[in-house]
Amino acid sequence: MKTPRTRDAMAGPLRRASTFCLLLVLALMARATWLAVAEADGYTSNPANARITIDRYAQPLGNILVGGQPVTGSVPTEGPLAFKRSYTDGPLYASLTGYTSQAYGSNQLESIFADLLDGSDPRLTGPVEALTDPLTRSRPAGGDVVTTIDPAVQRAGWAALGGRQGAAVAIDPATGRILGLVSTPSYDPSGITGRSKADERAWQALSADSGKAMVNGALRATYAPGSTFKLVVAAAALESGLYPNVDTPTASPNPYTLPGTRTVLTNENAAAPCANATLRTALEYSCNNVFAKAAADLGEAKLSAQAAKFGFNLEKLDTPVRAATSVYPAGMEPSQVALTGIGQFSVTATPLQMALVSAAVANDGVLMTPSTVSKLTDHSGRTVQEFAPAELGRVMSAQTAKQLQSAMVSVVTDGTGKAAAIPGLTVGGKTGTAQHGVDNSGLPYAWFTSWADDGKGHRIAVAAVVLNGSTDRDEITGGGLAGPVAKAMTAAYLKR
């Protein structure tokens, strides 16, 4: 029989062991609580968590709508991922939708609104579902993204670009809503949405193309804008008082020698009346001497300030896809400033940016924030979020805008932009042919930016660039190659 002393001797170690075990249990409970509460979001959003992908494709995704109709869909698949994304007219709308892939992630609208499309956005959950969904491990049906794109404008731009490499953007100047967003060459996102060998081969082929087909040339690529940038210079000249109006003769010798150099700048059309030409005439004939001289007279600071009002050097311009930054350079010599006056040296712009230039002119000097999305809805069509038009800023006075409107109309009626004229519409435009490459060795870029008015309160602004319109340099002109693209998109919108 054990004595009391023996029992007491055994009780001590048992109490210590029990206390230690209790502390271990409490520590495990605390750790589990910490993981479930404090670090839950981290595990939920970790790309290595396969459950995220399984849950995302457990049900059909919501859709991206164009003209009220879905241009996306979902199709059933075999394996742990029940559905994969599909696209209607994939190449036509790839520059808008982007892609979402079981293997390669997502981009553009598919990525920005991924939570809405897969149903995990908390705004899609009603009060009853908020209580029941965590228990049933279910989520609401995916919501929809309603875009501003006009399908007729989109198709017109696509057809006009044809098989050439280029891009085009069309905007409603009064609202900033993007009506067309075309980039060629393009690709079909449906080919990379799954995990099959065919999807892998398609992805590898697109990657081997250096991403050319997958680059959103309308928003994410920048090019020398050439003579279309002369609109920015003209605005700066009028706003600063360098010239009182577009019909005042300028002190512009022809040819013009770049300041501080012996380099003589000539004009494409040697017979054009460019000596001391007015801004109107200089825009009509795209006189290099006038705008290089104006840029030199204005100086870098004034030109940079005016360009910034149009959106140049703006690092965050979201449509909601973020556009590449269009650049007006800094720290230049006077001769280099003069070259920026004709959209050369280191000036770069997206097609979106040059569409914004025309949009600001057409909207009496006020620039609206560009957007491709009008609202988000749940599966039943209830609005979850609306994107109202928003002003980006005043670019110029209404008087200056009216002057430029008049001059741009002259470009189409009497100048280099005649190919963009549309019977029954008032059309204003500006052509551009931009040199690029080492010693201008590359084929020039053909540009056209314009606005049009149907006289009934409807306007559209367009910018188009064609990068490989012809192998013959003499045949590459903004009016001849890019002008018809802008014309087609304009007619599709205003001539219906």
Tab-separated table of C-alpha atoms in Angstrom:
chain	number	residue	atom	x	y	z
A	1	MET	CA	0.000	0.000	0.000
A	2	LYS	CA	1.328	3.461	-1.038
A	3	THR	CA	1.919	5.887	1.728
A	4	PRO	CA	0.582	9.488	1.618
A	5	ARG	CA	4.164	10.690	1.095
A	6	THR	CA	4.438	8.509	-2.029
A	7	ARG	CA	1.127	9.796	-3.398
A	8	ASP	CA	2.167	13.397	-2.806
A	9	ALA	CA	5.470	12.730	-4.552
A	10	MET	CA	3.608	11.408	-7.629
A	11	ALA	CA	1.008	14.202	-7.665
A	12	GLY	CA	3.583	16.938	-8.268
A	13	PRO	CA	4.933	15.632	-11.582
A	14	LEU	CA	1.387	14.843	-12.761
A	15	ARG	CA	0.252	18.382	-12.047
A	16	ARG	CA	3.239	19.806	-13.881
A	17	ALA	CA	2.659	17.465	-16.860
A	18	SER	CA	-1.050	18.352	-16.920
A	19	THR	CA	-0.286	22.058	-16.765
A	20	PHE	CA	2.249	21.700	-19.597
A	21	CYS	CA	-0.267	19.799	-21.755
A	22	LEU	CA	-2.920	22.434	-21.039
A	23	LEU	CA	-0.506	25.162	-22.099
A	24	LEU	CA	0.226	23.254	-25.309
A	25	VAL	CA	-3.494	22.949	-26.038
A	26	LEU	CA	-4.018	26.662	-25.354
A	27	ALA	CA	-1.048	27.527	-27.591
A	28	LEU	CA	-2.438	25.363	-30.407
A	29	MET	CA	-5.866	26.959	-29.994
A	30	ALA	CA	-4.335	30.440	-30.055
A	31	ARG	CA	-2.300	29.620	-33.154
A	32	ALA	CA	-5.337	28.127	-34.917
A	33	THR	CA	-7.380	31.218	-34.031
A	34	TRP	CA	-4.603	33.490	-35.309
A	35	LEU	CA	-4.421	31.579	-38.605
A	36	ALA	CA	-8.190	31.574	-39.011
A	37	VAL	CA	-8.622	35.276	-38.263
A	38	ALA	CA	-5.485	37.380	-38.572
A	39	GLU	CA	-3.786	35.499	-41.426
A	40	ALA	CA	-6.837	34.173	-43.242
A	41	ASP	CA	-6.661	36.779	-45.992
A	42	GLY	CA	-3.017	35.962	-46.651
A	43	TYR	CA	-3.717	32.280	-47.148
A	44	THR	CA	-6.850	33.012	-49.153
A	45	SER	CA	-4.974	35.269	-51.565
A	46	ASN	CA	-1.822	33.161	-51.805
A	47	PRO	CA	-1.413	32.077	-55.452
A	48	ALA	CA	0.029	28.763	-54.262
A	49	ASN	CA	-3.301	27.901	-52.655
A	50	ALA	CA	-4.954	25.557	-55.174
A	51	ARG	CA	-8.299	26.062	-53.458
A	52	ILE	CA	-8.410	29.616	-54.866
A	53	THR	CA	-8.304	28.369	-58.454
A	54	ILE	CA	-10.729	25.518	-57.732
A	55	ASP	CA	-13.226	27.913	-56.136
A	56	ARG	CA	-12.821	30.506	-58.907
A	57	TYR	CA	-13.726	28.013	-61.624
A	58	ALA	CA	-16.306	26.037	-59.629
A	59	GLN	CA	-19.119	27.937	-61.339
A	60	PRO	CA	-19.513	30.018	-64.517
A	61	LEU	CA	-17.859	33.424	-64.351
A	62	GLY	CA	-19.815	36.627	-64.804
A	63	ASN	CA	-19.491	38.373	-68.144
A	64	ILE	CA	-18.055	41.449	-69.817
A	65	LEU	CA	-20.779	43.161	-71.855
A	66	VAL	CA	-20.484	45.189	-75.057
A	67	GLY	CA	-23.623	46.860	-76.356
A	68	GLY	CA	-25.586	44.964	-73.716
A	69	GLN	CA	-24.409	41.564	-74.981
A	70	PRO	CA	-21.753	39.313	-73.408
A	71	VAL	CA	-18.484	38.938	-75.286
A	72	THR	CA	-17.326	36.357	-72.732
A	73	GLY	CA	-18.729	33.075	-71.477
A	74	SER	CA	-17.880	29.907	-69.545
A	75	VAL	CA	-17.780	26.302	-70.725
A	76	PRO	CA	-17.629	23.091	-68.635
A	77	THR	CA	-14.354	21.176	-68.451
A	78	GLU	CA	-13.127	17.879	-67.038
A	79	GLY	CA	-11.059	17.616	-63.869
A	80	PRO	CA	-11.050	19.610	-60.615
A	81	LEU	CA	-11.744	22.919	-62.401
A	82	ALA	CA	-15.381	22.732	-63.424
A	83	PHE	CA	-15.438	25.643	-65.904
A	84	LYS	CA	-13.100	27.696	-68.042
A	85	ARG	CA	-13.486	31.068	-69.745
A	86	SER	CA	-14.597	31.411	-73.363
A	87	TYR	CA	-14.753	34.445	-75.655
A	88	THR	CA	-17.014	35.612	-78.478
A	89	ASP	CA	-15.098	37.480	-81.191
A	90	GLY	CA	-12.005	37.057	-79.030
A	91	PRO	CA	-9.474	38.863	-81.275
A	92	LEU	CA	-11.849	41.779	-81.817
A	93	TYR	CA	-12.256	42.469	-78.107
A	94	ALA	CA	-8.994	41.162	-76.628
A	95	SER	CA	-7.690	44.729	-76.247
A	96	LEU	CA	-10.722	45.390	-74.033
A	97	THR	CA	-11.268	42.182	-72.073
A	98	GLY	CA	-7.767	40.829	-71.706
A	99	TYR	CA	-7.764	37.137	-70.754
A	100	THR	CA	-8.330	34.909	-67.762
A	101	SER	CA	-6.626	31.515	-67.773
A	102	GLN	CA	-6.619	28.522	-65.441
A	103	ALA	CA	-2.868	28.245	-65.993
A	104	TYR	CA	-1.593	31.741	-66.804
A	105	GLY	CA	-3.604	34.110	-64.639
A	106	SER	CA	-5.436	37.138	-66.015
A	107	ASN	CA	-5.002	40.728	-67.148
A	108	GLN	CA	-6.931	43.880	-68.068
A	109	LEU	CA	-10.656	43.921	-67.210
A	110	GLU	CA	-10.595	40.192	-66.426
A	111	SER	CA	-8.008	40.857	-63.733
A	112	ILE	CA	-9.238	44.203	-62.401
A	113	PHE	CA	-12.752	42.881	-61.797
A	114	ALA	CA	-11.841	39.256	-61.021
A	115	ASP	CA	-13.659	39.271	-57.655
A	116	LEU	CA	-16.855	40.553	-59.211
A	117	LEU	CA	-16.720	38.098	-62.100
A	118	ASP	CA	-16.112	35.019	-59.931
A	119	GLY	CA	-18.702	35.993	-57.319
A	120	SER	CA	-16.315	36.601	-54.412
A	121	ASP	CA	-16.929	40.374	-54.327
A	122	PRO	CA	-18.728	41.010	-50.985
A	123	ARG	CA	-21.019	43.516	-52.720
A	124	LEU	CA	-22.719	40.582	-54.447
A	125	THR	CA	-23.719	38.975	-51.149
A	126	GLY	CA	-27.143	39.755	-49.660
A	127	PRO	CA	-27.924	39.624	-45.914
A	128	VAL	CA	-29.209	36.032	-46.048
A	129	GLU	CA	-26.266	34.795	-48.132
A	130	ALA	CA	-23.856	36.483	-45.731
A	131	LEU	CA	-25.047	34.051	-43.043
A	132	THR	CA	-25.497	30.910	-45.119
A	133	ASP	CA	-22.661	31.021	-47.655
A	134	PRO	CA	-19.827	30.467	-45.140
A	135	LEU	CA	-21.641	27.352	-43.885
A	136	THR	CA	-22.452	25.949	-47.311
A	137	ARG	CA	-19.065	26.979	-48.809
A	138	SER	CA	-20.900	28.588	-51.732
A	139	ARG	CA	-20.663	32.008	-53.338
A	140	PRO	CA	-23.089	34.148	-55.342
A	141	ALA	CA	-23.192	33.974	-59.124
A	142	GLY	CA	-20.596	36.189	-60.737
A	143	GLY	CA	-21.459	39.772	-61.590
A	144	ASP	CA	-21.099	41.534	-64.950
A	145	VAL	CA	-18.904	44.368	-66.233
A	146	VAL	CA	-20.864	46.738	-68.494
A	147	THR	CA	-18.508	48.500	-70.897
A	148	THR	CA	-18.838	51.746	-72.851
A	149	ILE	CA	-17.719	50.186	-76.137
A	150	ASP	CA	-19.991	50.627	-79.149
A	151	PRO	CA	-19.811	47.356	-81.144
A	152	ALA	CA	-20.340	49.139	-84.478
A	153	VAL	CA	-17.443	51.517	-83.807
A	154	GLN	CA	-15.238	48.636	-82.681
A	155	ARG	CA	-15.955	46.577	-85.785
A	156	ALA	CA	-15.455	49.549	-88.085
A	157	GLY	CA	-11.995	50.253	-86.642
A	158	TRP	CA	-11.035	46.586	-86.817
A	159	ALA	CA	-12.113	46.275	-90.454
A	160	ALA	CA	-10.377	49.507	-91.456
A	161	LEU	CA	-7.057	48.464	-89.884
A	162	GLY	CA	-7.324	45.117	-91.649
A	163	GLY	CA	-4.182	43.031	-91.385
A	164	ARG	CA	-1.893	45.991	-90.707
A	165	GLN	CA	-0.236	46.600	-87.368
A	166	GLY	CA	-1.777	49.554	-85.609
A	167	ALA	CA	-4.288	50.808	-83.085
A	168	ALA	CA	-7.238	53.149	-82.777
A	169	VAL	CA	-9.228	54.757	-79.965
A	170	ALA	CA	-12.601	56.509	-80.207
A	171	ILE	CA	-13.996	58.650	-77.375
A	172	ASP	CA	-17.154	60.590	-76.604
A	173	PRO	CA	-15.602	64.013	-75.849
A	174	ALA	CA	-18.457	65.088	-73.559
A	175	THR	CA	-18.247	62.074	-71.220
A	176	GLY	CA	-14.821	60.494	-71.751
A	177	ARG	CA	-16.470	57.160	-72.481
A	178	ILE	CA	-14.358	55.077	-74.826
A	179	LEU	CA	-16.457	53.923	-77.778
A	180	GLY	CA	-13.811	51.899	-79.618
A	181	LEU	CA	-10.527	50.329	-78.576
A	182	VAL	CA	-8.778	48.415	-81.356
A	183	SER	CA	-5.285	46.933	-81.460
A	184	THR	CA	-3.789	44.799	-84.228
A	185	PRO	CA	-2.368	42.215	-84.521
A	186	SER	CA	-4.523	40.535	-81.911
A	187	TYR	CA	-5.098	37.042	-80.504
A	188	ASP	CA	-7.953	34.830	-79.368
A	189	PRO	CA	-7.961	34.580	-75.538
A	190	SER	CA	-10.055	31.388	-75.806
A	191	GLY	CA	-6.919	29.527	-76.880
A	192	ILE	CA	-5.151	30.001	-73.537
A	193	THR	CA	-7.947	29.733	-70.971
A	194	GLY	CA	-7.438	26.068	-70.043
A	195	ARG	CA	-4.638	23.747	-68.949
A	196	SER	CA	-4.396	21.487	-71.970
A	197	LYS	CA	-1.384	20.900	-74.201
A	198	ALA	CA	-3.095	22.995	-76.858
A	199	ASP	CA	-3.372	25.903	-74.423
A	200	GLU	CA	0.300	25.493	-73.543
A	201	ARG	CA	1.329	25.543	-77.211
A	202	ALA	CA	-0.796	28.626	-77.850
A	203	TRP	CA	0.762	30.407	-74.882
A	204	GLN	CA	4.275	29.528	-76.006
A	205	ALA	CA	3.541	30.803	-79.517
A	206	LEU	CA	2.234	34.102	-78.161
A	207	SER	CA	5.242	34.428	-75.870
A	208	ALA	CA	7.652	33.687	-78.720
A	209	ASP	CA	6.022	36.557	-80.603
A	210	SER	CA	7.581	38.842	-77.949
A	211	GLY	CA	4.044	39.517	-76.811
A	212	LYS	CA	3.328	41.616	-79.909
A	213	ALA	CA	-0.193	40.252	-80.377
A	214	MET	CA	-0.885	40.511	-76.653
A	215	VAL	CA	0.295	44.127	-76.340
A	216	ASN	CA	-2.609	46.513	-76.039
A	217	GLY	CA	-1.377	48.953	-78.675
A	218	ALA	CA	-4.211	51.393	-78.006
A	219	LEU	CA	-3.421	51.875	-74.305
A	220	ARG	CA	-0.099	50.295	-73.460
A	221	ALA	CA	2.215	51.207	-76.384
A	222	THR	CA	3.737	54.608	-77.130
A	223	TYR	CA	5.008	55.992	-80.411
A	224	ALA	CA	6.409	59.256	-81.730
A	225	PRO	CA	3.233	61.261	-82.516
A	226	GLY	CA	4.761	63.255	-85.357
A	227	SER	CA	2.731	66.173	-86.664
A	228	THR	CA	-0.380	65.332	-84.628
A	229	PHE	CA	1.545	66.880	-81.708
A	230	LYS	CA	1.378	70.226	-83.534
A	231	LEU	CA	-2.105	70.592	-82.023
A	232	VAL	CA	-0.514	70.739	-78.572
A	233	VAL	CA	1.976	73.358	-79.779
A	234	ALA	CA	-0.806	75.395	-81.373
A	235	ALA	CA	-2.771	75.317	-78.106
A	236	ALA	CA	0.294	76.487	-76.173
A	237	ALA	CA	0.946	79.271	-78.695
A	238	LEU	CA	-2.612	80.570	-78.384
A	239	GLU	CA	-2.899	80.134	-74.621
A	240	SER	CA	0.404	81.903	-73.961
A	241	GLY	CA	-0.382	84.805	-76.287
A	242	LEU	CA	2.472	84.015	-78.649
A	243	TYR	CA	-0.146	84.478	-81.392
A	244	PRO	CA	-3.551	86.065	-80.807
A	245	ASN	CA	-5.459	83.750	-83.135
A	246	VAL	CA	-5.025	81.046	-85.765
A	247	ASP	CA	-5.176	83.568	-88.615
A	248	THR	CA	-2.290	85.799	-87.542
A	249	PRO	CA	0.863	85.452	-89.702
A	250	THR	CA	3.787	83.959	-87.802
A	251	ALA	CA	7.413	85.004	-87.998
A	252	SER	CA	8.543	81.639	-89.386
A	253	PRO	CA	11.298	81.540	-92.014
A	254	ASN	CA	11.191	78.674	-94.497
A	255	PRO	CA	13.399	76.707	-94.285
A	256	TYR	CA	14.023	77.051	-90.548
A	257	THR	CA	17.421	76.522	-88.935
A	258	LEU	CA	17.257	74.796	-85.561
A	259	PRO	CA	18.524	77.162	-82.836
A	260	GLY	CA	22.212	76.804	-81.964
A	261	THR	CA	22.861	74.540	-84.960
A	262	ARG	CA	23.360	74.593	-88.708
A	263	THR	CA	20.638	71.973	-89.196
A	264	VAL	CA	17.997	73.168	-91.612
A	265	LEU	CA	14.451	71.927	-91.133
A	266	THR	CA	12.423	71.656	-94.319
A	267	ASN	CA	8.814	70.761	-95.115
A	268	GLU	CA	7.492	67.626	-96.760
A	269	ASN	CA	5.741	69.712	-99.390
A	270	ALA	CA	8.325	72.150	-100.726
A	271	ALA	CA	5.646	74.107	-102.590
A	272	ALA	CA	3.443	74.624	-99.510
A	273	PRO	CA	2.957	78.285	-98.455
A	274	CYS	CA	4.744	77.778	-95.116
A	275	ALA	CA	6.895	80.936	-94.885
A	276	ASN	CA	5.407	83.078	-92.095
A	277	ALA	CA	2.220	81.031	-92.419
A	278	THR	CA	-0.694	81.413	-90.012
A	279	LEU	CA	-1.371	78.588	-87.583
A	280	ARG	CA	-4.391	77.633	-89.693
A	281	THR	CA	-2.342	77.346	-92.871
A	282	ALA	CA	0.488	75.654	-90.979
A	283	LEU	CA	-1.921	72.983	-89.733
A	284	GLU	CA	-3.459	72.564	-93.186
A	285	TYR	CA	-0.071	71.950	-94.823
A	286	SER	CA	1.628	70.570	-91.682
A	287	CYS	CA	4.412	73.180	-91.871
A	288	ASN	CA	7.394	72.005	-89.831
A	289	ASN	CA	9.075	75.419	-89.833
A	290	VAL	CA	6.131	77.140	-88.141
A	291	PHE	CA	5.747	74.675	-85.281
A	292	ALA	CA	9.459	74.129	-84.675
A	293	LYS	CA	9.887	77.906	-84.467
A	294	ALA	CA	6.836	78.228	-82.192
A	295	ALA	CA	8.182	75.500	-79.895
A	296	ALA	CA	11.567	77.213	-79.670
A	297	ASP	CA	9.905	80.565	-78.940
A	298	LEU	CA	7.642	79.085	-76.267
A	299	GLY	CA	10.407	77.122	-74.568
A	300	GLU	CA	10.393	73.812	-72.757
A	301	ALA	CA	8.581	74.999	-69.615
A	302	LYS	CA	5.495	76.379	-71.391
A	303	LEU	CA	5.258	73.451	-73.780
A	304	SER	CA	5.665	70.948	-70.977
A	305	ALA	CA	2.924	72.650	-68.952
A	306	GLN	CA	0.527	72.615	-71.899
A	307	ALA	CA	1.309	68.984	-72.730
A	308	ALA	CA	0.690	68.020	-69.092
A	309	LYS	CA	-2.810	69.532	-69.266
A	310	PHE	CA	-3.568	67.209	-72.178
A	311	GLY	CA	-2.346	64.206	-70.132
A	312	PHE	CA	1.325	63.886	-71.072
A	313	ASN	CA	3.631	62.780	-68.228
A	314	LEU	CA	0.607	61.598	-66.219
A	315	GLU	CA	1.796	58.427	-64.486
A	316	LYS	CA	-1.616	57.105	-63.455
A	317	LEU	CA	-4.261	57.279	-66.157
A	318	ASP	CA	-6.680	54.410	-65.523
A	319	THR	CA	-9.432	53.464	-67.959
A	320	PRO	CA	-9.588	51.368	-65.586
A	321	VAL	CA	-6.741	49.504	-67.355
A	322	ARG	CA	-3.742	51.745	-66.725
A	323	ALA	CA	-2.493	53.470	-69.850
A	324	ALA	CA	1.216	53.796	-70.555
A	325	THR	CA	2.602	57.251	-69.799
A	326	SER	CA	2.841	59.554	-72.804
A	327	VAL	CA	6.012	61.591	-72.465
A	328	TYR	CA	7.010	65.156	-73.150
A	329	PRO	CA	10.765	65.144	-72.360
A	330	ALA	CA	12.683	67.431	-70.010
A	331	GLY	CA	16.166	68.946	-69.840
A	332	MET	CA	16.476	69.686	-73.541
A	333	GLU	CA	18.636	71.974	-75.627
A	334	PRO	CA	16.776	74.692	-77.613
A	335	SER	CA	17.249	72.734	-80.837
A	336	GLN	CA	15.674	69.683	-79.223
A	337	VAL	CA	12.735	71.737	-77.952
A	338	ALA	CA	12.220	72.892	-81.534
A	339	LEU	CA	12.096	69.265	-82.699
A	340	THR	CA	9.435	68.444	-80.118
A	341	GLY	CA	7.312	71.059	-81.866
A	342	ILE	CA	6.847	68.620	-84.727
A	343	GLY	CA	6.330	65.615	-82.438
A	344	GLN	CA	9.851	64.266	-82.810
A	345	PHE	CA	12.970	64.015	-80.590
A	346	SER	CA	11.786	62.077	-77.495
A	347	VAL	CA	8.074	62.885	-77.522
A	348	THR	CA	5.981	59.707	-77.259
A	349	ALA	CA	2.240	59.149	-77.078
A	350	THR	CA	-0.325	56.384	-76.902
A	351	PRO	CA	-3.210	56.400	-79.381
A	352	LEU	CA	-5.414	57.081	-76.349
A	353	GLN	CA	-3.409	60.228	-75.611
A	354	MET	CA	-3.797	61.624	-79.116
A	355	ALA	CA	-7.529	60.860	-79.006
A	356	LEU	CA	-7.668	62.871	-75.779
A	357	VAL	CA	-6.048	65.824	-77.563
A	358	SER	CA	-8.845	65.928	-80.134
A	359	ALA	CA	-11.456	65.242	-77.455
A	360	ALA	CA	-10.338	68.268	-75.418
A	361	VAL	CA	-10.504	70.477	-78.518
A	362	ALA	CA	-13.982	69.185	-79.393
A	363	ASN	CA	-15.240	69.610	-75.814
A	364	ASP	CA	-14.431	73.332	-75.750
A	365	GLY	CA	-11.203	72.844	-73.815
A	366	VAL	CA	-12.419	70.502	-71.065
A	367	LEU	CA	-10.837	67.044	-70.889
A	368	MET	CA	-12.919	64.211	-69.436
A	369	THR	CA	-11.437	61.144	-67.766
A	370	PRO	CA	-11.396	58.268	-70.282
A	371	SER	CA	-13.178	55.073	-69.267
A	372	THR	CA	-14.172	51.750	-70.832
A	373	VAL	CA	-16.588	50.757	-68.033
A	374	SER	CA	-19.950	52.377	-67.276
A	375	LYS	CA	-21.104	50.173	-64.395
A	376	LEU	CA	-20.833	46.865	-62.539
A	377	THR	CA	-23.897	44.725	-61.856
A	378	ASP	CA	-24.757	41.539	-60.037
A	379	HIS	CA	-26.042	38.499	-61.952
A	380	SER	CA	-29.617	39.818	-61.898
A	381	GLY	CA	-28.646	43.197	-63.333
A	382	ARG	CA	-28.732	45.194	-60.086
A	383	THR	CA	-26.138	47.983	-60.213
A	384	VAL	CA	-23.286	47.370	-57.795
A	385	GLN	CA	-21.172	50.355	-58.823
A	386	GLU	CA	-21.613	53.093	-61.412
A	387	PHE	CA	-18.814	55.048	-63.087
A	388	ALA	CA	-20.137	58.523	-63.771
A	389	PRO	CA	-18.319	60.853	-66.192
A	390	ALA	CA	-15.573	62.812	-64.433
A	391	GLU	CA	-13.631	65.877	-65.489
A	392	LEU	CA	-9.871	65.402	-65.745
A	393	GLY	CA	-9.235	69.132	-66.092
A	394	ARG	CA	-9.456	72.214	-68.249
A	395	VAL	CA	-6.809	72.081	-70.957
A	396	MET	CA	-7.405	75.450	-72.608
A	397	SER	CA	-9.915	78.255	-72.724
A	398	ALA	CA	-13.111	77.799	-74.697
A	399	GLN	CA	-11.910	80.550	-77.040
A	400	THR	CA	-8.680	78.688	-77.818
A	401	ALA	CA	-10.639	75.467	-78.351
A	402	LYS	CA	-12.975	77.190	-80.811
A	403	GLN	CA	-9.945	78.522	-82.724
A	404	LEU	CA	-8.452	75.024	-82.960
A	405	GLN	CA	-11.798	73.508	-83.952
A	406	SER	CA	-11.955	75.916	-86.862
A	407	ALA	CA	-8.368	75.221	-87.904
A	408	MET	CA	-8.825	71.446	-87.698
A	409	VAL	CA	-11.893	71.691	-89.933
A	410	SER	CA	-9.709	73.537	-92.457
A	411	VAL	CA	-7.256	70.620	-92.400
A	412	VAL	CA	-10.061	68.322	-93.598
A	413	THR	CA	-11.716	70.697	-96.042
A	414	ASP	CA	-8.582	72.265	-97.558
A	415	GLY	CA	-5.494	70.484	-96.230
A	416	THR	CA	-3.821	67.117	-95.724
A	417	GLY	CA	-6.857	65.501	-94.085
A	418	LYS	CA	-9.309	65.563	-97.011
A	419	ALA	CA	-9.585	61.760	-96.996
A	420	ALA	CA	-11.364	61.944	-93.629
A	421	ALA	CA	-14.242	64.134	-94.828
A	422	ILE	CA	-17.738	62.678	-94.319
A	423	PRO	CA	-20.754	64.228	-96.069
A	424	GLY	CA	-23.263	65.625	-93.576
A	425	LEU	CA	-20.773	65.833	-90.707
A	426	THR	CA	-18.430	68.547	-89.509
A	427	VAL	CA	-15.014	66.905	-89.252
A	428	GLY	CA	-11.798	68.388	-87.894
A	429	GLY	CA	-8.500	66.529	-88.007
A	430	LYS	CA	-4.734	66.521	-88.053
A	431	THR	CA	-2.444	64.193	-89.959
A	432	GLY	CA	0.975	63.008	-88.829
A	433	THR	CA	3.886	61.009	-90.205
A	434	ALA	CA	6.406	60.204	-87.487
A	435	GLN	CA	9.983	59.189	-88.107
A	436	HIS	CA	11.572	56.589	-85.814
A	437	GLY	CA	14.531	54.246	-85.555
A	438	VAL	CA	18.249	54.990	-85.613
A	439	ASP	CA	18.786	57.834	-88.102
A	440	ASN	CA	15.081	57.471	-89.019
A	441	SER	CA	15.807	54.032	-90.467
A	442	GLY	CA	12.396	52.604	-89.548
A	443	LEU	CA	9.297	52.965	-91.667
A	444	PRO	CA	7.364	56.076	-90.551
A	445	TYR	CA	4.269	55.807	-88.388
A	446	ALA	CA	1.099	57.110	-90.032
A	447	TRP	CA	-1.144	59.053	-87.613
A	448	PHE	CA	-4.512	60.745	-87.754
A	449	THR	CA	-6.452	62.366	-84.919
A	450	SER	CA	-9.840	63.953	-85.383
A	451	TRP	CA	-13.206	64.928	-84.000
A	452	ALA	CA	-16.602	65.066	-85.688
A	453	ASP	CA	-20.009	66.602	-84.985
A	454	ASP	CA	-23.350	65.591	-86.499
A	455	GLY	CA	-25.036	68.911	-85.643
A	456	LYS	CA	-27.493	67.135	-83.335
A	457	GLY	CA	-25.442	67.164	-80.152
A	458	HIS	CA	-23.375	64.040	-80.853
A	459	ARG	CA	-19.580	64.158	-81.137
A	460	ILE	CA	-16.756	61.664	-81.360
A	461	ALA	CA	-12.980	62.002	-81.152
A	462	VAL	CA	-10.666	59.421	-82.713
A	463	ALA	CA	-6.949	58.741	-82.989
A	464	ALA	CA	-5.472	56.052	-85.218
A	465	VAL	CA	-1.918	54.952	-85.927
A	466	VAL	CA	-0.751	52.526	-88.623
A	467	LEU	CA	2.737	51.116	-88.103
A	468	ASN	CA	3.322	49.050	-91.225
A	469	GLY	CA	0.981	50.463	-93.805
A	470	SER	CA	3.413	50.215	-96.740
A	471	THR	CA	6.965	49.209	-97.547
A	472	ASP	CA	7.285	52.299	-99.754
A	473	ARG	CA	8.158	55.282	-97.564
A	474	ASP	CA	6.684	57.705	-100.103
A	475	GLU	CA	3.264	56.075	-99.720
A	476	ILE	CA	3.149	56.438	-95.927
A	477	THR	CA	0.984	59.397	-94.947
A	478	GLY	CA	-1.267	59.948	-91.977
A	479	GLY	CA	-4.143	61.122	-94.142
A	480	GLY	CA	-3.866	58.219	-96.561
A	481	LEU	CA	-3.374	55.340	-94.103
A	482	ALA	CA	-4.675	56.336	-90.664
A	483	GLY	CA	-7.314	58.806	-91.859
A	484	PRO	CA	-9.619	56.103	-93.284
A	485	VAL	CA	-9.521	54.239	-89.943
A	486	ALA	CA	-10.698	57.315	-88.054
A	487	LYS	CA	-13.262	58.018	-90.788
A	488	ALA	CA	-14.722	54.519	-90.551
A	489	MET	CA	-15.107	54.679	-86.770
A	490	THR	CA	-16.609	58.155	-86.958
A	491	ALA	CA	-19.143	57.195	-89.613
A	492	ALA	CA	-20.127	54.054	-87.690
A	493	TYR	CA	-21.067	56.208	-84.709
A	494	LEU	CA	-22.544	59.376	-86.222
A	495	LYS	CA	-24.059	58.191	-89.501
A	496	ARG	CA	-26.387	55.534	-88.093
